[in-house]
CSV table of C-alpha atoms in Angstrom, one decimal:
chain,number,residue,atom,x,y,z
M,1102,MET,CA,0.0,0.0,0.0
M,1103,ARG,CA,1.3,3.4,-0.9
M,1104,THR,CA,2.6,5.8,1.8
M,1105,LEU,CA,1.9,9.5,1.3
M,1106,SER,CA,3.5,12.4,3.0
M,1107,VAL,CA,0.8,14.7,4.5
M,1108,ASP,CA,1.4,18.2,6.0
M,1109,TYR,CA,-0.5,17.3,9.2
M,1110,ARG,CA,1.0,16.4,12.5
M,1111,PRO,CA,-1.8,16.7,15.1
M,1112,HIS,CA,-1.3,18.1,18.5
M,1113,SER,CA,-2.7,16.5,21.6
M,1114,ALA,CA,-6.2,18.1,21.5
M,1115,GLN,CA,-6.6,17.1,17.8
M,1116,ILE,CA,-5.7,13.5,18.6
M,1117,ARG,CA,-8.2,13.4,21.4
M,1118,ALA,CA,-10.9,14.7,19.0
M,1119,HIS,CA,-10.0,12.1,16.3
M,1120,THR,CA,-10.1,9.2,18.8
M,1121,ALA,CA,-13.2,10.3,20.7
M,1122,PRO,CA,-15.7,7.4,20.4
M,1123,GLU,CA,-18.9,9.5,20.5
M,1124,ASP,CA,-21.0,9.9,17.4
M,1125,THR,CA,-20.9,13.7,17.6
M,1126,VAL,CA,-17.7,15.6,18.3
M,1127,LEU,CA,-17.4,19.3,18.7
M,1128,PHE,CA,-13.7,20.5,18.4
M,1129,ALA,CA,-14.2,23.8,20.2
M,1130,GLY,CA,-11.0,25.7,19.5
M,1131,GLY,CA,-9.7,29.2,19.5
M,1132,TRP,CA,-8.4,30.8,16.4
M,1133,GLY,CA,-5.3,29.1,15.1
M,1134,SER,CA,-5.8,26.0,17.2
M,1135,GLY,CA,-6.1,23.8,14.1
M,1136,LYS,CA,-9.9,23.4,13.8
M,1137,THR,CA,-10.1,23.4,10.0
M,1138,TRP,CA,-7.1,21.1,9.6
M,1139,TRP,CA,-8.6,18.7,12.1
M,1140,LEU,CA,-11.9,18.8,10.2
M,1141,ILE,CA,-10.3,17.8,6.9
M,1142,ALA,CA,-8.2,15.1,8.5
M,1143,GLU,CA,-11.3,13.8,10.2
M,1144,ALA,CA,-13.0,13.7,6.8
M,1145,LEU,CA,-10.1,11.7,5.5
M,1146,ARG,CA,-10.4,9.2,8.4
M,1147,LEU,CA,-14.1,8.8,7.8
M,1148,THR,CA,-13.5,8.4,4.0
M,1149,VAL,CA,-11.2,5.4,4.7
M,1150,ASP,CA,-13.8,3.9,7.0
M,1151,ASN,CA,-16.6,4.3,4.4
M,1152,PRO,CA,-15.3,3.5,0.9
M,1153,GLY,CA,-17.8,4.2,-1.8
M,1154,ARG,CA,-20.1,6.1,0.5
M,1155,ALA,CA,-20.9,9.9,0.5
M,1156,GLY,CA,-20.1,12.4,3.3
M,1157,VAL,CA,-21.0,16.0,3.5
M,1158,LEU,CA,-18.8,19.0,4.4
M,1159,VAL,CA,-20.8,22.1,5.3
M,1160,SER,CA,-19.7,25.7,5.8
M,1161,PRO,CA,-21.8,28.8,6.7
M,1162,THR,CA,-21.6,30.0,3.1
M,1163,PHE,CA,-20.0,28.8,-0.1
M,1164,PRO,CA,-17.6,31.8,-0.3
M,1165,LEU,CA,-16.4,31.1,3.2
M,1166,GLN,CA,-16.0,27.4,2.2
M,1167,ARG,CA,-13.7,28.4,-0.7
M,1168,ARG,CA,-11.5,30.5,1.6
M,1169,THR,CA,-11.2,27.9,4.4
M,1170,LEU,CA,-12.0,24.2,3.5
M,1171,TYR,CA,-10.8,24.4,-0.1
M,1172,ARG,CA,-7.6,26.0,1.0
M,1173,ALA,CA,-7.0,23.5,3.8
M,1174,ILE,CA,-7.6,20.6,1.4
M,1175,VAL,CA,-4.9,22.0,-1.0
M,1176,ASP,CA,-2.5,22.4,2.0
M,1177,ILE,CA,-3.1,18.9,3.4
M,1178,PHE,CA,-3.6,16.6,0.4
M,1179,PRO,CA,-0.3,15.1,-0.8
M,1180,GLU,CA,1.0,16.5,-4.1
M,1181,ALA,CA,-1.9,19.0,-4.3
M,1182,LYS,CA,-1.1,22.2,-6.2
M,1183,ARG,CA,-4.4,24.2,-6.5
M,1184,TRP,CA,-8.1,23.8,-6.5
M,1185,PRO,CA,-9.3,22.6,-10.0
M,1186,THR,CA,-11.0,25.2,-12.2
M,1187,GLY,CA,-12.4,25.0,-15.7
M,1188,ALA,CA,-11.3,21.9,-17.6
M,1189,ALA,CA,-8.3,21.2,-15.3
M,1190,ASN,CA,-7.9,17.6,-14.3
M,1191,ALA,CA,-8.9,17.2,-10.6
M,1192,ARG,CA,-6.2,14.5,-9.9
M,1193,ASP,CA,-3.5,16.7,-11.4
M,1194,CYS,CA,-4.6,19.6,-9.2
M,1195,LEU,CA,-5.4,17.9,-5.9
M,1196,GLY,CA,-3.1,14.8,-6.1
M,1197,PRO,CA,-3.6,11.0,-5.9
M,1198,LEU,CA,-6.3,11.1,-3.2
M,1199,VAL,CA,-8.7,12.5,-5.7
M,1200,LYS,CA,-10.4,10.9,-8.8
M,1201,ASP,CA,-12.7,13.7,-9.9
M,1202,TRP,CA,-14.3,17.0,-9.1
M,1203,SER,CA,-17.7,18.2,-10.3
M,1204,ALA,CA,-17.9,22.0,-9.9
M,1205,SER,CA,-21.6,22.1,-10.8
M,1206,ASP,CA,-22.6,19.5,-8.1
M,1207,ARG,CA,-19.8,20.5,-5.7
M,1208,VAL,CA,-18.8,16.8,-5.3
M,1209,LEU,CA,-15.2,15.6,-4.9
M,1210,THR,CA,-14.8,11.9,-5.7
M,1211,MET,CA,-12.0,10.3,-3.7
M,1212,TRP,CA,-9.5,7.5,-4.5
M,1213,ASN,CA,-11.8,4.8,-3.0
M,1214,GLY,CA,-15.0,5.9,-4.7
M,1215,ALA,CA,-16.2,7.8,-1.6
M,1216,GLU,CA,-17.7,11.3,-2.3
M,1217,TRP,CA,-17.2,14.5,-0.5
M,1218,VAL,CA,-20.4,16.6,-1.1
M,1219,PHE,CA,-19.9,20.3,-0.2
M,1220,GLY,CA,-22.9,22.2,1.2
M,1221,SER,CA,-23.8,25.7,2.5
M,1222,ALA,CA,-25.8,26.3,5.7
M,1223,ASP,CA,-26.9,29.5,4.1
M,1224,ASN,CA,-28.5,27.5,1.3
M,1225,VAL,CA,-30.3,24.7,3.2
M,1226,SER,CA,-31.7,23.3,-0.1
M,1227,SER,CA,-28.1,22.1,-0.6
M,1228,LEU,CA,-28.5,19.8,2.4
M,1229,GLU,CA,-32.1,18.6,1.9
M,1230,GLY,CA,-33.1,15.1,0.8
M,1231,ALA,CA,-29.8,13.3,0.8
M,1232,SER,CA,-28.4,10.6,3.2
M,1233,TYR,CA,-24.7,10.7,4.2
M,1234,SER,CA,-22.5,8.3,6.1
M,1235,TRP,CA,-20.8,11.2,7.9
M,1236,GLY,CA,-20.7,14.9,8.1
M,1237,CYS,CA,-18.4,17.8,8.9
M,1238,LEU,CA,-19.6,21.2,9.9
M,1239,ASP,CA,-17.2,24.2,9.9
M,1240,GLU,CA,-17.7,27.3,12.0
M,1241,PRO,CA,-21.1,26.3,13.5
M,1242,ARG,CA,-21.3,29.6,15.4
M,1243,LEU,CA,-22.2,31.2,12.1
M,1244,VAL,CA,-24.9,28.7,11.3
M,1245,ARG,CA,-28.5,29.0,12.3
M,1246,ALA,CA,-30.2,26.3,14.4
M,1247,GLU,CA,-32.4,25.2,11.5
M,1248,ALA,CA,-29.4,24.4,9.4
M,1249,TRP,CA,-27.8,22.4,12.2
M,1250,ARG,CA,-31.0,20.4,12.6
M,1251,ILE,CA,-31.1,19.6,8.8
M,1252,PHE,CA,-27.4,18.7,8.8
M,1253,ASN,CA,-27.8,16.5,11.8
M,1254,ALA,CA,-30.8,14.7,10.2
M,1255,ARG,CA,-28.9,14.0,6.9
M,1256,ILE,CA,-26.3,11.8,8.6
M,1257,ARG,CA,-28.4,8.6,8.3
M,1258,ASP,CA,-26.7,6.2,5.8
M,1259,PRO,CA,-27.5,2.7,7.2
M,1260,LYS,CA,-24.3,1.4,5.6
M,1261,SER,CA,-22.0,3.8,7.5
M,1262,LYS,CA,-19.4,2.4,9.8
M,1263,GLN,CA,-20.3,5.2,12.2
M,1264,LEU,CA,-22.8,8.0,11.7
M,1265,ARG,CA,-20.2,10.5,12.8
M,1266,ARG,CA,-20.9,14.2,13.0
M,1267,ALA,CA,-17.7,16.4,13.3
M,1268,LEU,CA,-18.0,20.1,14.1
M,1269,ALA,CA,-15.1,22.5,14.4
M,1270,GLY,CA,-15.3,26.1,15.4
M,1271,VAL,CA,-15.1,28.8,18.1
M,1272,PRO,CA,-17.9,28.0,20.7
M,1273,SER,CA,-20.7,30.4,21.0
M,1274,LEU,CA,-23.9,30.7,23.0
M,1275,GLY,CA,-27.3,30.0,21.4
M,1276,TRP,CA,-28.0,26.6,19.9
M,1277,MET,CA,-24.4,25.5,20.3
M,1278,TRP,CA,-24.7,25.9,24.1
M,1279,ASP,CA,-28.1,24.2,24.0
M,1280,GLU,CA,-26.7,21.2,22.1
M,1281,PHE,CA,-23.2,20.9,23.7
M,1282,GLY,CA,-23.3,22.9,26.9
M,1283,LYS,CA,-24.6,19.9,29.0
M,1284,PRO,CA,-23.3,16.3,29.1
M,1285,HIS,CA,-24.8,14.0,26.5
M,1286,PRO,CA,-24.0,10.2,26.2
M,1287,LYS,CA,-23.4,10.4,22.4
M,1288,ARG,CA,-21.7,13.8,22.2
M,1289,THR,CA,-18.5,15.2,23.4
M,1290,VAL,CA,-16.6,18.6,23.4
M,1291,ILE,CA,-12.9,18.6,22.9
M,1292,ARG,CA,-11.5,22.1,23.8
M,1293,ALA,CA,-8.3,23.4,22.2
M,1294,SER,CA,-6.5,26.7,22.9
M,1295,THR,CA,-4.6,28.7,20.4
M,1296,THR,CA,-1.6,28.1,22.6
M,1297,ASP,CA,-2.0,24.3,22.0
M,1298,ASN,CA,-0.7,24.7,18.4
M,1299,PRO,CA,3.1,24.5,18.4
M,1300,HIS,CA,3.2,25.3,14.7
M,1301,LEU,CA,1.9,28.9,14.8
M,1302,PRO,CA,4.3,31.7,13.8
M,1303,PRO,CA,5.6,34.0,16.5
M,1304,GLY,CA,3.3,36.9,17.4
M,1305,TYR,CA,0.1,35.2,16.2
M,1306,ILE,CA,-1.9,35.9,19.4
M,1307,GLU,CA,-0.6,39.5,19.5
M,1308,HIS,CA,-2.1,40.0,16.0
M,1309,LEU,CA,-5.6,39.0,17.2
M,1310,ASN,CA,-8.2,41.8,17.4
M,1311,LEU,CA,-10.5,40.7,20.2
M,1312,SER,CA,-12.4,42.2,23.1
M,1313,ASP,CA,-11.1,41.1,26.5
M,1314,ARG,CA,-13.9,38.8,27.6
M,1315,LEU,CA,-14.4,37.2,24.2
M,1316,ALA,CA,-10.7,36.4,24.0
M,1317,ARG,CA,-11.6,33.4,26.2
M,1318,ALA,CA,-13.7,32.0,23.4
M,1319,TYR,CA,-11.6,33.0,20.4
M,1320,ILE,CA,-8.2,32.0,22.1
M,1321,HIS,CA,-9.1,29.3,24.6
M,1322,GLY,CA,-12.1,27.8,23.0
M,1323,GLU,CA,-14.4,28.3,26.0
M,1324,PHE,CA,-18.2,28.9,26.1
M,1325,VAL,CA,-18.5,32.4,27.4
M,1326,VAL,CA,-21.7,33.5,29.1
M,1327,LEU,CA,-22.7,36.9,28.0
M,1328,GLU,CA,-24.7,38.9,30.5
M,1329,GLY,CA,-25.3,42.5,31.6
M,1330,VAL,CA,-24.1,45.4,29.5
M,1331,VAL,CA,-23.1,44.5,25.9
M,1332,TYR,CA,-20.4,47.0,25.5
M,1333,TRP,CA,-18.7,46.7,28.8
M,1334,ASN,CA,-15.5,48.2,27.4
M,1335,TYR,CA,-17.2,51.6,26.6
M,1336,THR,CA,-15.7,53.8,29.4
M,1337,ASP,CA,-14.7,57.4,30.0
M,1338,GLU,CA,-11.6,56.7,27.9
M,1339,SER,CA,-14.0,56.2,24.9
M,1340,ILE,CA,-15.2,59.9,25.1
M,1341,VAL,CA,-13.1,62.5,23.4
M,1342,ASP,CA,-13.5,66.3,23.0
M,1343,VAL,CA,-13.8,66.4,19.2
M,1344,LYS,CA,-16.1,68.5,17.1
M,1345,PRO,CA,-17.3,68.0,13.5
M,1346,ASP,CA,-14.6,69.1,11.1
M,1347,PRO,CA,-15.4,69.6,7.4
M,1348,THR,CA,-11.8,68.7,6.5
M,1349,LYS,CA,-12.1,65.2,7.9
M,1350,PRO,CA,-13.4,62.1,6.1
M,1351,THR,CA,-17.0,61.8,7.0
M,1352,PHE,CA,-19.4,58.8,7.1
M,1353,GLY,CA,-23.0,58.2,8.0
M,1354,MET,CA,-24.7,55.4,10.0
M,1355,LEU,CA,-28.4,54.9,9.8
M,1356,ASP,CA,-31.1,52.7,11.3
M,1357,PHE,CA,-34.4,53.2,9.6
M,1358,GLY,CA,-36.1,52.1,12.9
M,1359,GLY,CA,-39.8,52.4,11.9
M,1360,ARG,CA,-41.0,55.3,13.9
M,1361,LYS,CA,-37.7,55.7,15.8
M,1362,PRO,CA,-35.1,56.3,13.2
M,1363,TYR,CA,-31.5,57.0,14.1
M,1364,PHE,CA,-28.7,58.8,12.2
M,1365,GLY,CA,-25.1,59.3,13.3
M,1366,ILE,CA,-22.1,61.0,11.8
M,1367,VAL,CA,-18.7,59.4,12.1
M,1368,GLN,CA,-15.4,61.1,11.2
M,1369,ASP,CA,-11.8,59.9,11.0
M,1370,HIS,CA,-9.8,62.0,13.5
M,1371,ASP,CA,-6.2,61.6,14.8
M,1372,CYS,CA,-7.4,59.6,17.8
M,1373,GLY,CA,-9.5,57.2,15.7
M,1374,GLU,CA,-13.0,57.1,14.4
M,1375,VAL,CA,-15.4,59.4,16.3
M,1376,VAL,CA,-19.2,59.6,16.4
M,1377,VAL,CA,-19.4,63.4,16.3
M,1378,GLU,CA,-23.1,64.1,15.7
M,1379,GLU,CA,-26.5,62.5,15.6
M,1380,VAL,CA,-30.1,63.0,14.8
M,1381,VAL,CA,-32.4,61.1,17.2
M,1382,ALA,CA,-36.1,61.0,16.3
M,1383,ALA,CA,-39.4,59.4,17.2
M,1384,ASN,CA,-42.9,59.3,15.7
M,1385,VAL,CA,-41.7,60.9,12.5
M,1386,LEU,CA,-42.0,59.8,8.9
M,1387,GLU,CA,-38.7,58.7,7.3
M,1388,SER,CA,-39.0,61.3,4.6
M,1389,ARG,CA,-39.1,64.0,7.2
M,1390,HIS,CA,-36.2,62.4,9.1
M,1391,ALA,CA,-34.2,62.1,5.9
M,1392,ARG,CA,-34.6,65.8,5.2
M,1393,ASP,CA,-33.6,66.6,8.8
M,1394,CYS,CA,-30.5,64.5,8.5
M,1395,ALA,CA,-29.5,66.1,5.2
M,1396,GLU,CA,-30.1,69.6,6.5
M,1397,HIS,CA,-28.0,68.9,9.6
M,1398,LEU,CA,-25.1,67.7,7.5
M,1399,LYS,CA,-25.4,70.8,5.3
M,1400,ARG,CA,-25.4,73.2,8.3
M,1401,LEU,CA,-22.2,71.5,9.5
M,1402,GLY,CA,-20.6,71.8,6.1
M,1403,LEU,CA,-20.1,68.0,5.9
M,1404,THR,CA,-20.3,65.6,3.0
M,1405,MET,CA,-20.4,61.9,3.6
M,1406,LEU,CA,-18.2,59.6,1.6
M,1407,GLU,CA,-20.5,56.7,2.4
M,1408,CYS,CA,-23.6,56.1,4.5
M,1409,TYR,CA,-23.9,52.7,6.2
M,1410,CYS,CA,-27.4,51.3,7.0
M,1411,ASP,CA,-29.8,48.4,7.5
M,1412,PRO,CA,-29.9,45.9,4.5
M,1413,ALA,CA,-33.7,45.6,5.1
M,1414,GLY,CA,-33.9,49.2,3.8
M,1415,LYS,CA,-33.8,47.9,0.2
M,1416,SER,CA,-37.4,46.6,0.5
M,1417,ARG,CA,-40.1,48.8,-1.1
M,1418,ASN,CA,-42.8,50.4,1.0
M,1419,SER,CA,-46.2,49.0,0.0
M,1420,MET,CA,-47.8,52.4,0.1
M,1421,THR,CA,-45.2,54.6,-1.6
M,1422,GLY,CA,-43.4,52.0,-3.8
M,1423,LEU,CA,-40.1,53.5,-2.6
M,1424,SER,CA,-37.4,51.8,-0.5
M,1425,SER,CA,-36.0,53.4,2.6
M,1426,PHE,CA,-32.7,53.4,0.8
M,1427,ARG,CA,-34.1,55.5,-2.0
M,1428,VAL,CA,-35.9,58.0,0.4
M,1429,TYR,CA,-32.7,58.8,2.3
M,1430,GLU,CA,-30.4,58.7,-0.7
M,1431,ASP,CA,-32.6,61.1,-2.7
M,1432,ALA,CA,-32.6,63.5,0.3
M,1433,PHE,CA,-28.9,63.3,0.7
M,1434,ARG,CA,-28.2,63.7,-3.0
M,1435,SER,CA,-30.6,66.7,-3.3
M,1436,ALA,CA,-28.8,68.4,-0.5
M,1437,GLY,CA,-25.3,67.6,-1.9
M,1438,VAL,CA,-24.2,65.8,1.3
M,1439,LEU,CA,-23.4,62.3,-0.1
M,1440,SER,CA,-20.6,61.9,-2.5
M,1441,GLY,CA,-20.4,58.1,-2.4
M,1442,SER,CA,-23.2,55.6,-1.9
M,1443,MET,CA,-25.5,53.9,0.6
M,1444,GLN,CA,-23.8,50.7,1.9
M,1445,HIS,CA,-25.0,47.8,4.1
M,1446,PRO,CA,-23.7,44.5,5.5
M,1447,ARG,CA,-24.2,42.0,2.6
M,1448,GLY,CA,-23.5,38.4,3.5
M,1449,PRO,CA,-25.0,36.2,6.2
M,1450,VAL,CA,-21.8,36.3,8.2
M,1451,GLU,CA,-21.8,40.1,8.1
M,1452,ARG,CA,-25.5,40.3,9.0
M,1453,HIS,CA,-25.2,37.9,11.9
M,1454,ILE,CA,-25.8,40.2,14.9
M,1455,PRO,CA,-23.3,38.6,17.3
M,1456,ASN,CA,-20.5,39.0,14.7
M,1457,GLY,CA,-21.3,42.7,14.3
M,1458,VAL,CA,-21.5,43.2,18.1
M,1459,GLU,CA,-18.1,41.6,18.6
M,1460,ALA,CA,-16.6,43.7,15.8
M,1461,THR,CA,-17.9,46.8,17.4
M,1462,ARG,CA,-16.7,45.8,20.8
M,1463,CYS,CA,-13.2,45.3,19.3
M,1464,MET,CA,-13.3,48.7,17.8
M,1465,LEU,CA,-14.1,50.2,21.2
M,1466,GLN,CA,-11.2,48.3,22.8
M,1467,ASP,CA,-9.5,45.1,21.9
M,1468,HIS,CA,-7.9,42.5,24.2
M,1469,ALA,CA,-4.6,44.4,23.9
M,1470,GLY,CA,-6.2,47.6,25.2
M,1471,THR,CA,-6.2,49.5,21.8
M,1472,ARG,CA,-9.1,51.8,21.2
M,1473,LYS,CA,-10.2,52.8,17.7
M,1474,LEU,CA,-13.8,54.0,18.1
M,1475,PHE,CA,-14.9,57.0,20.2
M,1476,VAL,CA,-17.8,59.2,21.0
M,1477,ALA,CA,-17.7,63.0,21.0
M,1478,THR,CA,-18.1,64.7,24.4
M,1479,ALA,CA,-21.0,66.8,23.1
M,1480,LEU,CA,-23.1,63.7,22.6
M,1481,THR,CA,-22.8,62.6,26.2
M,1482,GLU,CA,-23.9,65.9,27.8
M,1483,GLN,CA,-27.2,65.7,29.7
M,1484,SER,CA,-28.2,69.2,28.5
M,1485,ARG,CA,-28.4,67.6,25.0
M,1486,THR,CA,-29.5,64.0,25.6
M,1487,SER,CA,-32.4,65.2,27.9
M,1488,ARG,CA,-33.9,66.9,24.8
M,1489,TYR,CA,-34.1,63.6,22.9
M,1490,PRO,CA,-37.7,62.2,22.4
M,1491,GLU,CA,-39.0,60.0,25.2
M,1492,GLY,CA,-38.2,56.4,24.7
M,1493,THR,CA,-35.2,57.0,22.6
M,1494,ALA,CA,-31.4,57.0,23.1
M,1495,GLY,CA,-28.4,58.4,21.3
M,1496,VAL,CA,-25.1,56.6,20.8
M,1497,HIS,CA,-23.9,57.4,24.3
M,1498,GLY,CA,-27.1,56.2,26.0
M,1499,GLY,CA,-27.2,53.1,23.7
M,1500,LEU,CA,-23.6,52.1,24.6
M,1501,MET,CA,-24.4,52.5,28.3
M,1502,GLY,CA,-27.8,50.8,28.2
M,1503,TYR,CA,-27.6,48.1,25.6
M,1504,ARG,CA,-27.9,44.8,27.5
M,1505,TYR,CA,-28.2,41.0,27.2
M,1506,PRO,CA,-31.6,39.6,28.3
M,1507,ASP,CA,-31.7,39.1,32.1
M,1508,LYS,CA,-34.1,36.1,32.0
M,1509,ARG,CA,-32.9,34.4,28.9
M,1510,GLN,CA,-29.8,32.5,29.7
M,1511,HIS,CA,-27.1,31.5,27.2
M,1512,THR,CA,-28.0,33.8,24.3
M,1513,ASN,CA,-25.5,35.8,22.4
M,1514,GLU,CA,-28.0,38.3,21.0
M,1515,PRO,CA,-28.7,41.6,22.8
M,1516,LEU,CA,-32.1,42.6,24.0
M,1517,LYS,CA,-34.3,44.5,21.6
M,1518,ASP,CA,-35.8,47.0,23.9
M,1519,GLY,CA,-37.0,49.6,21.3
M,1520,ILE,CA,-34.9,52.3,23.1
M,1521,ASN,CA,-31.2,51.5,22.9
M,1522,ASP,CA,-31.1,49.1,19.9
M,1523,HIS,CA,-31.7,51.7,17.2
M,1524,ALA,CA,-28.5,53.6,17.7
M,1525,MET,CA,-26.6,50.3,18.4
M,1526,ASP,CA,-27.9,48.8,15.2
M,1527,ALA,CA,-26.7,51.8,13.2
M,1528,LEU,CA,-23.3,51.6,14.9
M,1529,ARG,CA,-23.1,47.9,14.0
M,1530,TYR,CA,-24.0,48.5,10.4
M,1531,TYR,CA,-21.3,51.1,10.2
M,1532,VAL,CA,-18.6,48.9,11.7
M,1533,VAL,CA,-19.4,45.8,9.8
M,1534,ALA,CA,-20.0,47.4,6.4
M,1535,ARG,CA,-16.9,49.6,6.6
M,1536,HIS,CA,-14.5,47.2,8.4
M,1537,GLY,CA,-16.0,43.7,8.2
M,1538,VAL,CA,-16.4,41.2,11.0
M,1539,VAL,CA,-13.6,40.0,13.2
M,1540,GLU,CA,-11.5,37.4,11.4
M,1541,GLN,CA,-8.4,35.5,12.5
M,1542,PRO,CA,-5.1,36.6,11.0
M,1543,ASP,CA,-3.7,34.8,8.0
M,1544,ILE,CA,-1.2,32.3,9.4
M,1545,ALA,CA,0.8,32.2,6.2
M,1546,ALA,CA,1.0,36.0,6.0
M,1547,LEU,CA,2.4,36.1,9.5
M,1548,ASN,CA,5.0,33.3,8.9
M,1549,THR,CA,7.8,35.2,7.2
M,1550,SER,CA,9.7,31.9,6.7
M,1551,LEU,CA,7.2,30.9,4.0
M,1552,ASP,CA,7.5,31.6,0.4
M,1553,ASN,CA,4.1,33.2,-0.4
M,1554,SER,CA,4.8,34.0,-4.0
M,1555,ASP,CA,2.3,31.3,-5.1
M,1556,SER,CA,-1.1,32.1,-3.7
M,1557,THR,CA,-2.6,28.8,-4.8
M,1558,GLN,CA,-0.7,26.6,-2.4
M,1559,SER,CA,1.1,27.0,1.0
M,1560,HIS,CA,3.4,24.4,2.4
M,1561,ASP,CA,3.8,23.6,6.1
M,1562,VAL,CA,1.6,26.6,7.0
M,1563,GLY,CA,-0.1,25.1,10.0
M,1564,TYR,CA,1.8,21.9,10.9
M,1565,GLY,CA,4.9,19.9,10.4
M,1566,ALA,CA,4.8,17.3,7.7
M,1567,GLY,CA,4.2,13.7,8.7
M,1568,ASP,CA,3.9,10.3,7.0
M,1569,LEU,CA,0.3,9.3,6.5
M,1570,HIS,CA,-0.4,5.6,5.7
M,1571,LEU,CA,-4.0,5.3,4.5
M,1572,GLY,CA,-4.2,1.9,6.3
M,1573,ASP,CA,-3.4,3.6,9.6
M,1574,PHE,CA,-6.9,5.2,9.6
């Protein structure tokens, strides 16, 4: 039997996860702990156990799958050079473990006739109707409970050696806690810390951009109970004496909010990004609020480069036939206060509320103490905030009052109280649409010992090479 050299030498937590006897294994790891590599190696192990049978590999979205699972496969598979495209031969691209690749069906046929079917949790139709002998789910924290239930139910091939479900990702409250937070006879959680991986380049943890409390999840792979104030790192140090300046880059942030719309103005100053002005309203038509916002910008002599807002604003109003996007954009264009465009978070990962909250929290202060997002002193003064309509809050009040539900344990979504959430939603749209969600640093980019001239393949990025005998599985 042929022996192949594979760039995967598992550390202790990965070995424990591979050898766990339970039907369902959650490899709960921090960033850089080897979750994706473990998932692909686990898929290989299950492929050996189930020749000629189909397994499914699911990611939150297909684009994320291409960035993570596809890349890990190219890194791990012996003699792999790149992911096959066009008429390229799959075996030539991915090496001797692969027989064929169908891009239209997203099916990889392996050396022993087994199939790897790639699915997206964002497109649940890609999971419906089939039966699989095993399944791998990447980044479950970005997956909705419905997709998890469908994935779980699809692992039902009666000819499977073991109906194994392998999950790998940063643990998060919500359905992950409901499913894995308590002991279950056929499930186990193997926790891995970023520090468990001896193959990471120097300085990897220092490059992480995390809020202090969430670092326990993203570095140490722990379930972190979120309670109390959402933005606990918003303090007096987040408040700066800065005034609107027409010479500074200017951006808008907008929550349409039904009858309680919120509009904030953010500028790039020397200290960082500062919310310098806002228009807080209640019981007002959005056309009137849009004009008020445009007039306020004009009085201040400000022109927005972009305005970031709720993606739901693209829907048309059944009465007027106009979308909220159009109402505000027309008002801004007419007043000459928008030079760019109306932007919004686009993909499901960016629209996932906990992702946006953590990205905002990291801007306020990351785990290393760095602050990048501030609020102008004028927006915190009681002489101003006391004049806001009853039942509303500006950005300062929202940051102080936005909370997790008191009576609903183990949720990672803040309370929608109709008061603080409008300004906080607008702030989240701004952070995510302008900066994106929090992502782990690229290991290859940080490892200066690697030759990164060929972007289609990286060698020895995560682990030392080892000899893999397919019979050893």
